Short mmCIF file of C-alpha atoms and ligand atoms in Angstrom, two decimals:
data_model
loop_
_atom_site.label_atom_id
_atom_site.label_comp_id
_atom_site.label_asym_id
_atom_site.label_seq_id
_atom_site.Cartn_x
_atom_site.Cartn_y
_atom_site.Cartn_z
CA MET A 230 -8.78 0.98 20.79
CA PRO A 231 -6.42 1.01 18.31
CA ARG A 232 -2.65 0.67 19.63
CA SER A 233 0.49 3.34 18.33
CA LEU A 234 2.90 1.97 16.42
CA TYR A 235 5.36 3.35 18.32
CA ALA A 236 3.28 1.51 21.73
CA SER A 237 4.12 -1.31 19.89
CA LEU A 238 7.49 -1.50 18.51
CA ALA A 239 8.82 -0.76 22.26
CA LEU A 240 6.60 -3.10 23.95
CA GLY A 241 8.01 -5.69 21.21
CA LEU A 242 11.86 -4.55 22.18
CA THR A 243 11.66 -4.88 25.94
CA VAL A 244 10.12 -8.33 25.66
CA ILE A 245 13.19 -9.59 23.37
CA LEU A 246 15.50 -7.61 25.64
CA THR A 247 14.48 -9.21 28.59
CA LEU A 248 13.90 -12.55 27.29
CA PHE A 249 18.00 -12.04 26.03
CA GLY A 250 18.11 -10.89 29.24
CA ALA A 251 16.93 -14.22 31.04
CA ALA A 252 18.05 -16.80 28.87
CA TYR A 253 21.52 -14.58 28.89
CA LEU A 254 20.80 -14.96 32.78
CA VAL A 255 20.64 -19.12 32.87
CA ILE A 256 23.40 -19.57 30.83
CA THR A 257 25.88 -18.16 32.86
CA LEU A 258 24.54 -19.76 35.77
CA VAL A 259 24.70 -22.56 33.75
CA THR A 260 27.81 -22.69 32.50
CA THR A 261 29.87 -21.15 35.49
CA ARG A 262 28.70 -23.47 37.93
CA LEU A 263 29.23 -26.71 35.29
CA TYR A 264 33.03 -24.37 34.89
CA THR A 265 33.40 -24.56 38.44
CA GLU A 266 33.10 -28.70 38.26
CA GLU A 267 34.74 -29.03 35.34
CA LEU A 268 37.93 -27.02 37.26
CA GLN A 269 37.36 -29.12 41.33
CA GLN A 270 37.88 -32.03 39.03
CA GLY A 271 40.51 -31.27 36.50
CA LEU A 272 42.50 -30.01 39.26
CA HIS A 273 41.85 -32.48 42.06
CA ARG A 274 41.62 -35.08 39.60
CA ASP A 275 44.33 -37.31 41.32
CA LEU A 276 43.84 -36.32 44.97
CA ALA A 277 42.22 -39.88 45.76
CA ALA A 278 45.62 -41.06 43.73
CA LYS A 279 48.29 -39.29 46.19
CA LEU A 280 46.49 -40.06 49.86
CA VAL A 281 46.33 -43.40 49.10
CA GLY A 282 49.78 -43.40 47.43
CA GLU A 283 51.53 -42.36 49.98
CA GLY A 284 50.89 -45.58 51.63
CA LEU A 285 50.03 -43.95 55.53
CA LEU A 286 46.49 -45.26 55.16
CA ALA A 287 47.52 -48.97 55.56
CA VAL A 288 50.28 -51.05 58.12
CA ASP A 289 50.59 -54.47 58.44
CA GLY A 290 47.90 -54.94 56.28
CA LYS A 291 45.20 -53.23 58.11
CA ILE A 292 43.51 -50.11 57.74
CA ASP A 293 45.54 -46.93 59.73
CA GLU A 294 43.01 -45.65 61.65
CA ALA A 295 44.66 -42.99 63.38
CA ALA A 296 46.44 -42.02 59.92
CA LEU A 297 42.63 -42.00 58.26
CA ALA A 298 41.46 -39.85 61.01
CA ASP A 299 44.44 -37.52 60.61
CA VAL A 300 43.81 -37.24 56.59
CA PHE A 301 39.62 -36.49 57.22
CA HIS A 302 40.96 -33.88 59.72
CA ASP A 303 43.99 -31.47 57.60
CA LEU A 304 41.34 -31.96 54.65
CA MET A 305 38.10 -31.05 56.46
CA VAL A 306 40.98 -27.88 58.02
CA ILE A 307 42.25 -27.43 53.87
CA ASN A 308 38.85 -27.00 52.65
CA PRO A 309 35.44 -27.97 54.10
CA ALA A 310 34.18 -28.34 51.05
CA ILE A 311 36.04 -31.62 50.05
CA GLU A 312 34.31 -35.11 52.24
CA VAL A 313 36.98 -37.85 52.02
CA TYR A 314 34.93 -41.50 52.27
CA LEU A 315 36.29 -45.09 52.99
CA LEU A 316 33.96 -47.43 50.27
CA ASP A 317 34.68 -51.55 49.60
CA LEU A 318 35.15 -53.09 47.24
CA ASP A 319 30.48 -52.94 46.95
CA GLY A 320 30.86 -49.20 47.23
CA ARG A 321 29.79 -49.59 50.65
CA ILE A 322 31.10 -46.95 53.03
CA VAL A 323 32.72 -48.25 55.47
CA ARG A 324 34.04 -44.84 56.87
CA TYR A 325 33.38 -40.81 56.32
CA ASN A 326 34.62 -37.90 57.81
CA ALA A 327 31.23 -36.18 58.33
CA PRO A 328 29.53 -36.18 61.29
CA GLY A 329 25.60 -38.07 61.57
CA PRO A 330 24.75 -40.58 59.68
CA LEU A 331 24.62 -40.73 56.12
CA PRO A 332 20.94 -41.64 54.22
CA LEU A 333 23.21 -43.50 51.66
CA GLU A 334 25.03 -46.69 53.08
CA ARG A 335 26.21 -47.23 49.28
CA VAL A 336 27.57 -44.85 46.30
CA ARG A 337 27.42 -46.50 42.67
CA LEU A 338 30.46 -48.21 41.25
CA GLU A 339 29.46 -46.95 37.44
CA PRO A 340 31.04 -43.44 37.57
CA ILE A 341 34.30 -45.12 40.21
CA GLU A 342 35.08 -47.15 37.38
CA ARG A 343 34.25 -44.70 34.69
CA PHE A 344 36.33 -41.82 36.51
CA LEU A 345 39.43 -44.86 36.95
CA GLY A 346 38.95 -46.04 32.91
CA GLU A 347 39.24 -42.93 31.31
CA ARG A 348 40.98 -39.49 31.29
CA THR A 349 39.27 -37.60 28.42
CA GLY A 350 38.93 -34.68 31.19
CA ARG A 351 34.81 -34.76 30.89
CA ILE A 352 33.32 -34.06 34.26
CA ILE A 353 32.05 -37.60 35.58
CA ARG A 354 30.12 -37.06 38.63
CA GLY A 355 29.11 -39.82 41.42
CA ASP A 356 26.49 -40.42 44.31
CA ASP A 357 27.08 -37.78 47.47
CA PRO A 358 26.73 -39.94 49.98
CA ARG A 359 25.15 -36.51 52.21
CA HIS A 360 22.74 -36.14 49.56
CA ALA A 361 20.34 -39.05 48.18
CA GLY A 362 19.76 -38.53 44.52
CA ARG A 363 22.21 -35.54 44.18
CA GLU A 364 25.77 -36.31 42.21
CA LYS A 365 28.41 -34.60 42.77
CA VAL A 366 31.89 -34.51 40.78
CA PHE A 367 34.81 -36.41 43.01
CA SER A 368 37.84 -37.79 43.38
CA VAL A 369 38.47 -42.33 43.38
CA ALA A 370 41.49 -44.28 43.82
CA PRO A 371 41.74 -47.80 44.55
CA MET A 372 42.86 -49.16 47.77
CA MET A 373 45.25 -51.90 48.49
CA VAL A 374 46.26 -53.08 51.89
CA GLY A 375 48.83 -55.74 51.69
CA ASP A 376 49.64 -57.36 48.61
CA ALA A 377 45.28 -57.06 48.53
CA TYR A 378 42.32 -54.11 46.86
CA TRP A 379 40.54 -53.86 49.95
CA GLY A 380 38.26 -50.61 48.97
CA TYR A 381 38.57 -47.49 47.50
CA LEU A 382 39.27 -43.80 48.20
CA TYR A 383 36.29 -41.87 47.55
CA VAL A 384 37.08 -38.00 47.64
CA ILE A 385 33.95 -36.04 47.18
CA LEU A 386 34.87 -32.65 45.65
CA GLY A 387 32.08 -29.91 45.48
CA GLY A 388 31.02 -28.96 48.80
CA ASP A 389 27.71 -28.18 49.62
CA GLU A 390 25.06 -26.79 46.42
CA TYR A 391 23.67 -23.42 46.26
CA ALA A 392 20.42 -22.97 47.86
CA SER A 393 19.63 -20.48 45.10
CA VAL A 394 20.57 -17.93 42.69
CA ALA A 395 20.46 -15.19 44.91
CA ALA A 396 22.94 -17.04 46.92
CA MET A 397 25.08 -17.90 44.60
CA LEU A 398 24.90 -13.85 42.84
CA GLN A 399 25.78 -12.84 46.88
CA GLU A 400 28.46 -15.37 46.75
CA SER A 401 30.36 -14.36 44.29
CA TYR A 402 31.50 -10.49 43.02
CA ILE A 403 32.43 -11.52 39.79
CA LEU A 404 29.00 -13.11 38.51
CA ARG A 405 27.00 -10.02 40.15
CA LEU A 406 29.91 -7.65 38.16
CA GLY A 407 28.83 -9.63 35.06
CA LEU A 408 25.69 -9.39 35.39
CA THR A 409 25.22 -5.96 36.07
CA GLY A 410 27.15 -5.52 32.88
CA LEU A 411 24.42 -7.47 31.19
CA ALA A 412 21.46 -5.16 33.02
CA VAL A 413 23.31 -2.43 31.63
CA VAL A 414 23.81 -2.73 27.93
CA LEU A 415 20.31 -3.62 27.90
CA ALA A 416 19.03 -0.84 29.01
CA VAL A 417 21.25 0.76 26.41
CA ALA A 418 19.65 -1.08 24.07
CA LEU A 419 16.37 -0.30 25.21
CA ILE A 420 16.61 3.16 25.31
CA ALA A 421 18.18 3.30 21.95
CA GLY A 422 15.86 1.19 20.43
CA LEU A 423 13.08 3.10 21.79
CA ALA A 424 15.12 6.31 20.71
CA LEU A 425 15.33 4.66 17.31
CA PHE A 426 11.51 3.66 16.40
CA SER A 427 10.69 7.17 17.86
CA VAL A 428 12.55 8.54 14.73
CA LEU A 429 10.97 6.46 12.45
CA THR A 430 7.66 6.69 13.87
CA ARG A 431 7.98 10.59 13.90
CA ARG A 432 7.89 10.71 10.40
CA LEU A 433 4.65 7.94 9.78
CA ARG A 434 2.89 10.08 12.67
CA ARG A 435 3.00 13.44 10.09
CA LEU A 436 1.89 11.07 7.08
CA SER A 437 -0.93 10.18 9.10
CA ALA A 438 -1.88 13.38 10.70
CA ALA A 439 -1.87 14.77 6.72
CA VAL A 440 -4.15 12.36 5.65
CA GLU A 441 -6.16 13.15 8.56
CA ALA A 442 -6.19 16.68 7.76
CA PHE A 443 -7.12 16.07 4.11
CA THR A 444 -9.57 13.53 5.30
CA ALA A 445 -10.81 16.46 7.85
CA ARG A 446 -10.89 19.19 4.92
CA ASP A 447 -13.14 16.62 2.68
CA CYS A 448 -10.50 15.81 0.41
CA ARG A 449 -10.31 19.28 -0.74
CA GLY A 450 -6.80 20.95 -1.38
CA ARG A 451 -3.60 19.63 -0.83
CA LEU A 452 -2.36 16.91 0.81
CA ASP A 453 1.04 18.34 2.83
CA ALA A 454 3.37 15.27 3.30
CA GLU A 455 6.81 16.71 3.15
CA ILE A 456 8.41 14.11 5.44
CA GLY A 457 11.75 14.07 3.79
CA GLY A 458 14.32 11.05 3.49
CA ASN A 459 14.56 9.15 0.94
CA ASP A 460 13.13 5.66 2.07
CA GLU A 461 10.05 3.76 1.70
CA ILE A 462 7.95 6.21 4.40
CA THR A 463 9.26 9.15 1.65
CA ARG A 464 7.36 6.90 -1.68
CA LEU A 465 4.35 6.18 0.81
CA GLY A 466 4.03 10.31 1.15
CA SER A 467 4.21 10.75 -2.40
CA SER A 468 1.97 8.42 -3.43
CA ALA A 469 -0.09 10.33 -1.24
CA THR A 470 0.38 13.40 -2.01
CA ARG A 471 -0.51 12.43 -5.97
CA MET A 472 -3.77 10.42 -4.48
CA ALA A 473 -5.03 13.14 -2.89
CA GLU A 474 -4.16 15.59 -5.78
CA ARG A 475 -6.21 12.88 -7.54
CA ILE A 476 -8.64 12.62 -5.78
CA SER A 477 -9.11 16.10 -6.45
CA GLU A 478 -9.08 16.16 -9.63
CA LEU A 479 -12.60 13.97 -9.51
CA LEU A 480 -13.87 15.76 -6.69
CA ALA A 481 -14.04 19.60 -8.74
CA GLN A 482 -14.80 17.16 -12.07
CA LEU A 483 -17.72 15.45 -10.15
CA GLU A 484 -18.69 18.68 -8.81
CA LYS A 485 -18.49 20.54 -12.96
CA ASN A 486 -20.35 17.08 -13.85
CA ASP A 487 -23.33 17.56 -11.43
CA ASN A 488 -23.45 21.74 -12.19
CA LEU A 489 -23.70 20.33 -16.25
CA ARG A 490 -26.04 18.47 -15.02
CA ARG A 491 -28.44 20.85 -13.50
CA GLU A 492 -27.85 23.85 -15.90
CA MET A 493 -28.71 20.82 -18.56
CA VAL A 494 -31.65 19.83 -16.73
CA ALA A 495 -32.86 23.59 -16.07
CA GLY A 496 -31.87 23.87 -19.72
CA VAL A 497 -33.80 21.37 -21.12
CA SER A 498 -37.32 22.47 -19.45
CA HIS A 499 -36.64 25.75 -20.38
CA ASP A 500 -36.40 24.53 -23.97
CA LEU A 501 -39.06 22.82 -23.90
CA ARG A 502 -41.33 25.55 -21.92
CA THR A 503 -40.67 28.03 -24.74
CA PRO A 504 -41.89 26.41 -27.98
CA LEU A 505 -44.26 24.43 -26.04
CA ALA A 506 -46.12 27.91 -24.63
CA SER A 507 -45.51 29.94 -28.41
CA LEU A 508 -47.26 26.05 -29.83
CA LYS A 509 -50.22 26.37 -27.10
CA GLY A 510 -50.74 29.66 -27.83
CA TYR A 511 -51.12 29.80 -31.38
CA LEU A 512 -53.39 26.75 -31.28
CA GLU A 513 -55.62 28.22 -28.42
CA THR A 514 -56.03 31.36 -29.82
CA LEU A 515 -56.74 29.27 -33.58
CA VAL A 516 -59.60 28.12 -31.94
CA LEU A 517 -60.82 31.31 -29.84
CA LYS A 518 -61.06 33.35 -33.42
CA GLU A 519 -62.33 30.70 -35.37
CA GLY A 520 -64.34 32.34 -37.60
CA THR A 521 -62.58 36.14 -37.07
CA LEU A 522 -59.42 35.29 -38.69
CA SER A 523 -58.85 36.02 -42.03
CA PRO A 524 -57.84 33.09 -44.20
CA ASP A 525 -54.26 34.57 -44.54
CA GLU A 526 -53.86 35.03 -41.06
CA GLN A 527 -54.99 31.69 -40.04
CA ARG A 528 -52.19 30.29 -42.10
CA ALA A 529 -49.57 32.53 -40.81
CA HIS A 530 -51.01 30.80 -37.64
CA VAL A 531 -50.35 27.58 -38.24
CA LYS A 532 -46.90 28.30 -39.89
CA THR A 533 -46.48 30.10 -37.41
CA ALA A 534 -47.15 26.72 -35.32
CA LEU A 535 -45.44 24.90 -37.14
CA ARG A 536 -42.64 26.03 -36.85
CA HIS A 537 -42.55 25.83 -32.97
CA ALA A 538 -43.26 22.28 -32.85
CA ASP A 539 -40.38 21.34 -35.45
CA ARG A 540 -38.47 23.37 -33.18
CA LEU A 541 -39.55 21.10 -30.64
CA SER A 542 -39.05 17.83 -31.96
CA ARG A 543 -35.50 18.31 -33.38
CA LEU A 544 -34.73 19.56 -29.84
CA VAL A 545 -36.09 16.35 -28.43
CA ASP A 546 -34.03 14.74 -31.60
CA ASP A 547 -30.96 15.84 -30.02
CA LEU A 548 -31.52 15.66 -26.30
CA PHE A 549 -32.65 11.47 -27.14
CA GLU A 550 -29.43 11.46 -29.68
CA LEU A 551 -26.92 13.16 -26.90
CA ALA A 552 -28.33 10.67 -24.58
CA LYS A 553 -27.85 7.82 -26.51
CA LEU A 554 -24.43 8.46 -26.97
CA ASP A 555 -23.51 9.54 -23.47
CA ALA A 556 -24.71 5.79 -22.66
CA GLN A 557 -22.63 4.22 -25.67
CA PHE A 558 -19.20 3.02 -23.40
CA GLU A 559 -18.22 0.66 -27.17
CA SER A 560 -16.65 2.20 -29.47
CA PRO A 561 -18.73 2.83 -32.66
CA ARG A 562 -19.18 0.52 -35.35
CA ALA A 563 -15.90 1.54 -37.80
CA GLU A 564 -15.00 0.74 -41.20
CA PRO A 565 -13.12 2.77 -44.03
CA PHE A 566 -14.69 5.30 -46.06
CA CYS A 567 -14.02 8.10 -48.59
CA LEU A 568 -14.03 11.07 -46.79
CA ALA A 569 -14.09 12.39 -49.27
CA GLU A 570 -16.51 11.67 -50.77
CA LEU A 571 -18.80 12.42 -47.53
CA VAL A 572 -18.27 15.85 -47.87
CA MET A 573 -19.18 16.56 -50.79
CA ASP A 574 -22.78 14.69 -50.56
CA LEU A 575 -23.02 17.07 -47.66
CA ILE A 576 -22.28 20.20 -49.40
CA GLN A 577 -25.19 19.14 -51.71
CA LYS A 578 -27.82 18.88 -49.15
CA LEU A 579 -26.52 22.18 -47.26
CA GLU A 580 -26.06 23.91 -51.06
CA LEU A 581 -29.32 25.41 -52.37
CA ARG A 582 -29.43 26.43 -48.32
CA ALA A 583 -25.82 28.47 -48.47
CA ARG A 584 -27.25 29.93 -52.01
CA GLU A 585 -30.25 31.72 -49.93
CA ALA A 586 -28.20 32.82 -47.55
CA GLY A 587 -25.93 34.09 -49.18
CA VAL A 588 -22.88 31.77 -48.60
CA ARG A 589 -20.39 30.45 -50.46
CA ILE A 590 -19.37 26.26 -49.39
CA GLU A 591 -16.55 24.25 -50.47
CA ALA A 592 -13.85 21.27 -50.04
CA ARG A 593 -10.45 21.42 -50.36
CA ILE A 594 -9.96 17.73 -50.30
CA PRO A 595 -6.32 16.32 -52.16
CA PRO A 596 -7.20 14.19 -54.32
CA GLN A 597 -5.28 11.11 -52.88
CA LEU A 598 -6.00 11.96 -49.36
CA PRO A 599 -6.62 8.59 -47.24
CA PHE A 600 -9.66 6.73 -46.85
CA VAL A 601 -10.71 7.63 -42.92
CA ASN A 602 -11.63 4.85 -40.28
CA GLY A 603 -14.88 5.71 -38.35
CA GLU A 604 -18.62 5.04 -38.79
CA ILE A 605 -20.09 6.38 -41.39
CA GLY A 606 -23.29 7.70 -39.93
CA LEU A 607 -21.79 9.08 -36.68
CA ILE A 608 -18.97 10.85 -38.32
CA GLU A 609 -21.90 12.30 -40.70
CA ARG A 610 -23.74 14.08 -38.02
CA ALA A 611 -20.88 15.48 -36.35
CA LEU A 612 -20.25 17.13 -39.58
CA GLU A 613 -23.21 18.03 -40.22
CA ASN A 614 -23.79 20.55 -37.45
CA LEU A 615 -20.54 21.43 -37.95
CA LEU A 616 -21.29 22.52 -41.33
CA ASP A 617 -24.53 23.53 -40.49
CA ASN A 618 -23.22 25.95 -37.46
CA ALA A 619 -21.02 27.67 -39.59
CA LEU A 620 -23.38 28.56 -42.02
CA ARG A 621 -25.78 29.92 -39.29
CA HIS A 622 -22.52 31.95 -38.31
CA THR A 623 -21.90 33.15 -41.38
CA PRO A 624 -23.27 36.35 -42.88
CA ALA A 625 -23.86 36.73 -46.67
CA GLY A 626 -20.71 37.36 -48.94
CA GLY A 627 -19.34 34.55 -46.45
CA ARG A 628 -17.34 31.48 -47.51
CA VAL A 629 -17.85 28.30 -45.53
CA THR A 630 -14.67 25.53 -46.05
CA VAL A 631 -14.21 21.93 -45.71
CA ARG A 632 -9.95 20.93 -45.59
CA ALA A 633 -8.56 17.89 -44.75
CA ARG A 634 -5.24 16.60 -45.36
CA LEU A 635 -3.14 13.77 -44.29
CA ASP A 636 -0.79 14.54 -41.16
CA ASP A 637 2.20 13.16 -40.20
CA ARG A 638 1.01 11.45 -36.75
CA GLY A 639 -1.14 9.20 -39.64
CA THR A 640 -4.13 10.73 -39.38
CA VAL A 641 -6.34 13.19 -41.48
CA GLY A 642 -6.77 15.97 -39.82
CA VAL A 643 -10.64 18.38 -40.73
CA ALA A 644 -10.91 21.75 -40.43
CA VAL A 645 -14.65 23.36 -41.26
CA GLU A 646 -13.69 26.93 -41.13
CA ASP A 647 -16.47 30.16 -42.08
CA THR A 648 -15.63 33.57 -41.73
CA GLY A 649 -18.48 34.18 -39.62
CA ARG A 650 -19.08 36.35 -36.40
CA GLY A 651 -16.84 34.53 -34.46
CA ILE A 652 -17.31 33.54 -30.73
CA ASP A 653 -16.22 35.63 -28.04
CA PRO A 654 -12.34 34.29 -26.39
CA GLU A 655 -14.72 33.97 -23.05
CA ARG A 656 -16.94 31.82 -24.78
CA LEU A 657 -15.18 29.98 -26.89
CA PRO A 658 -13.47 26.83 -23.79
CA ARG A 659 -18.12 26.31 -23.14
CA VAL A 660 -18.94 25.56 -27.09
CA PHE A 661 -18.82 22.11 -26.41
CA ASP A 662 -21.27 22.16 -23.88
CA ALA A 663 -24.70 20.83 -23.47
CA PHE A 664 -26.96 23.74 -23.81
CA PHE A 665 -24.41 26.67 -24.14
CA ARG A 666 -24.65 29.10 -26.24
CA ALA A 667 -22.39 32.13 -27.32
CA ALA A 668 -24.54 34.66 -28.34
CA PRO A 669 -27.88 35.10 -26.21
CA ALA A 670 -30.35 33.42 -28.62
CA ARG A 671 -32.85 36.59 -30.22
CA GLU A 672 -36.31 36.54 -30.46
CA GLY A 673 -37.30 34.05 -33.16
CA ASP A 674 -33.90 32.86 -33.54
CA ASP A 675 -34.99 29.20 -34.74
CA GLY A 676 -31.26 27.87 -34.31
CA GLY A 677 -30.15 24.48 -32.41
CA ALA A 678 -30.47 24.32 -28.41
CA GLY A 679 -27.16 24.12 -27.94
CA LEU A 680 -26.78 20.51 -27.86
CA GLY A 681 -25.41 19.83 -31.19
CA LEU A 682 -21.92 20.37 -30.78
CA ALA A 683 -21.96 18.47 -27.05
CA ILE A 684 -23.13 15.95 -29.47
CA THR A 685 -20.07 16.09 -32.38
CA ARG A 686 -17.50 15.89 -29.14
CA ARG A 687 -18.96 12.95 -27.96
CA ILE A 688 -18.86 11.27 -31.44
CA LEU A 689 -15.73 11.84 -31.61
CA GLU A 690 -14.58 10.54 -27.87
CA LEU A 691 -16.49 7.72 -29.05
CA HIS A 692 -13.94 7.54 -32.10
CA GLY A 693 -11.10 7.65 -30.05
CA SER A 694 -10.64 11.41 -31.06
CA SER A 695 -11.74 14.51 -30.17
CA VAL A 696 -12.99 18.12 -31.54
CA THR A 697 -11.23 22.01 -31.13
CA ALA A 698 -11.86 25.33 -31.85
CA HIS A 699 -9.99 28.26 -32.65
CA SER A 700 -12.42 31.73 -33.57
CA VAL A 701 -11.60 35.24 -33.65
CA PRO A 702 -14.69 36.95 -32.86
CA GLY A 703 -15.72 39.15 -36.44
CA GLN A 704 -13.31 37.27 -38.87
CA GLY A 705 -14.47 34.12 -38.63
CA SER A 706 -14.13 30.50 -36.61
CA THR A 707 -12.36 27.15 -37.43
CA PHE A 708 -13.50 23.39 -36.12
CA PHE A 709 -10.96 21.22 -36.08
CA PHE A 710 -11.21 17.18 -35.73
CA SER A 711 -8.68 14.06 -36.93
CA LEU A 712 -9.72 10.91 -37.87
CA GLU A 713 -7.20 7.49 -37.87
CA ALA A 714 -6.27 7.32 -41.85
CA VAL A 715 -6.24 3.71 -43.34
CA ALA A 716 -2.53 2.24 -45.02
CA SER A 717 -3.56 1.96 -48.82
P1 ADP B 710 -26.58 25.64 -31.54
O1 ADP B 710 -27.30 24.44 -31.69
O2 ADP B 710 -26.97 26.84 -30.56
O3 ADP B 710 -26.57 26.07 -32.61
P2 ADP B 710 -23.99 24.26 -31.33
O4 ADP B 710 -23.68 23.20 -29.61
O5 ADP B 710 -23.88 23.71 -31.69
O6 ADP B 710 -25.25 24.62 -30.61
O7 ADP B 710 -23.17 25.80 -30.56
C1 ADP B 710 -23.03 26.11 -29.32
C2 ADP B 710 -23.47 27.76 -30.10
O8 ADP B 710 -21.80 27.85 -30.05
C3 ADP B 710 -23.97 28.28 -30.46
O9 ADP B 710 -25.44 28.81 -29.46
C4 ADP B 710 -23.01 29.29 -30.83
O10 ADP B 710 -23.05 30.59 -30.34
C5 ADP B 710 -21.70 28.91 -31.16
N1 ADP B 710 -20.76 28.57 -32.42
C6 ADP B 710 -21.19 27.35 -32.76
N2 ADP B 710 -20.15 27.26 -34.19
C7 ADP B 710 -20.81 28.45 -34.71
C8 ADP B 710 -19.58 29.41 -35.71
N3 ADP B 710 -19.35 28.84 -36.73
N4 ADP B 710 -19.57 30.29 -35.46
C9 ADP B 710 -19.77 31.87 -34.24
N5 ADP B 710 -20.77 30.07 -33.80
C10 ADP B 710 -20.88 28.78 -33.52
#
């Protein structure tokens, strides 16, 4: 089950704030304790020295037991947390004011010596005689009895430690107040964080819903990613919108290609079937009526059969050529050649046909036209298709003209113009599609199968160029393409 980004962020924030709160609590408790100890030792540092200094504790070279008992008693009354011990010079406990026996017989002298030796203000802890292994802050002063050092007056300043954190909190109103304040601050931070995350993730949620809706529509239509703002999420939204547009375009293109392929298969089957059926029909007639047909009739039948066979073979050649060009993805083997010469050769080749059709065919090419770059065999085929179409669709008395000139983009523009019947504007955009005929094929029409212009277009595509058509019905058509000029 995928977790939402909001849930992850909220969980993350809660964990961080909880850890923060716990760390703060621990630090506060520890520093509070240390501060209390520091304060106690600082305030009562000289307590032992003062008690000893009054000189009341020793009389006549002996400890004054009564005075000692008074001191013990007075201190107990003033501050029960304070415990007084009388130590000999080895740290052994000789007198004390606590009830019952002590777990410790002696305390270590090392903290006592440190206390007496340094005055840095750092906390110094000594053994707590009432709790073996525990240390507490203290005050200490050496005691003289007569002229000799007798021992130490050792005063433990802190009372019993708090049993637990809860007890400590219960004891201190200030601590309670501080920690309640902390809890309130953390709660406010959590609520503010959750609100912020909700605002930020709302736009992501909207974007994700838009993408899901787009996917549910099979990637059709627009992806509506209007999420406002001007940050990374907005940019992500615009990228998603652009990507969706591109996907829609590519899908439409795929569908179009698929339809074209379907039409092409239908076109191929139809165009193969018709001449094949006629060819078969004429040959069958020849076989069935053998002996009954006159030689003229026989010749006519054979001629018609041949015409259909020619048409079939031309169709298969064109199909093969188009398939070959479609499968070719590398650039053609281009080399510089003279376009004017190529056009003149083609015109010569078609001149007889043009004369028979009563159409004038001519070239208008400036003599200083630079060479062009291309695969000459392919360009010849493209031009021949255009000239062949122009001748076929121009009635007697018309004219077919090939023009070429250098344009300012450094390319040579080539136009094949005719004064023929032209093409309907609504059919014009489709004339380059395979198997598309702009005018319905007439009975006995031995025109192409609608592959010539598709072949021309593919050849120019392979040359990094394109072919366009302009036509006015009844007045004529112009097909135009350009080729890279070779700098002379
Ligand atoms: P086809 O082999 O049928 O000529 P093309 O691909 O060469 O196929 O041309 C497609 C269609 O475009 C033709 O069927 C024709 O109707 C139309 N066409 C092409 N060139 C011309 C032109 N110069 N004048 C009028 N119609 C043309």
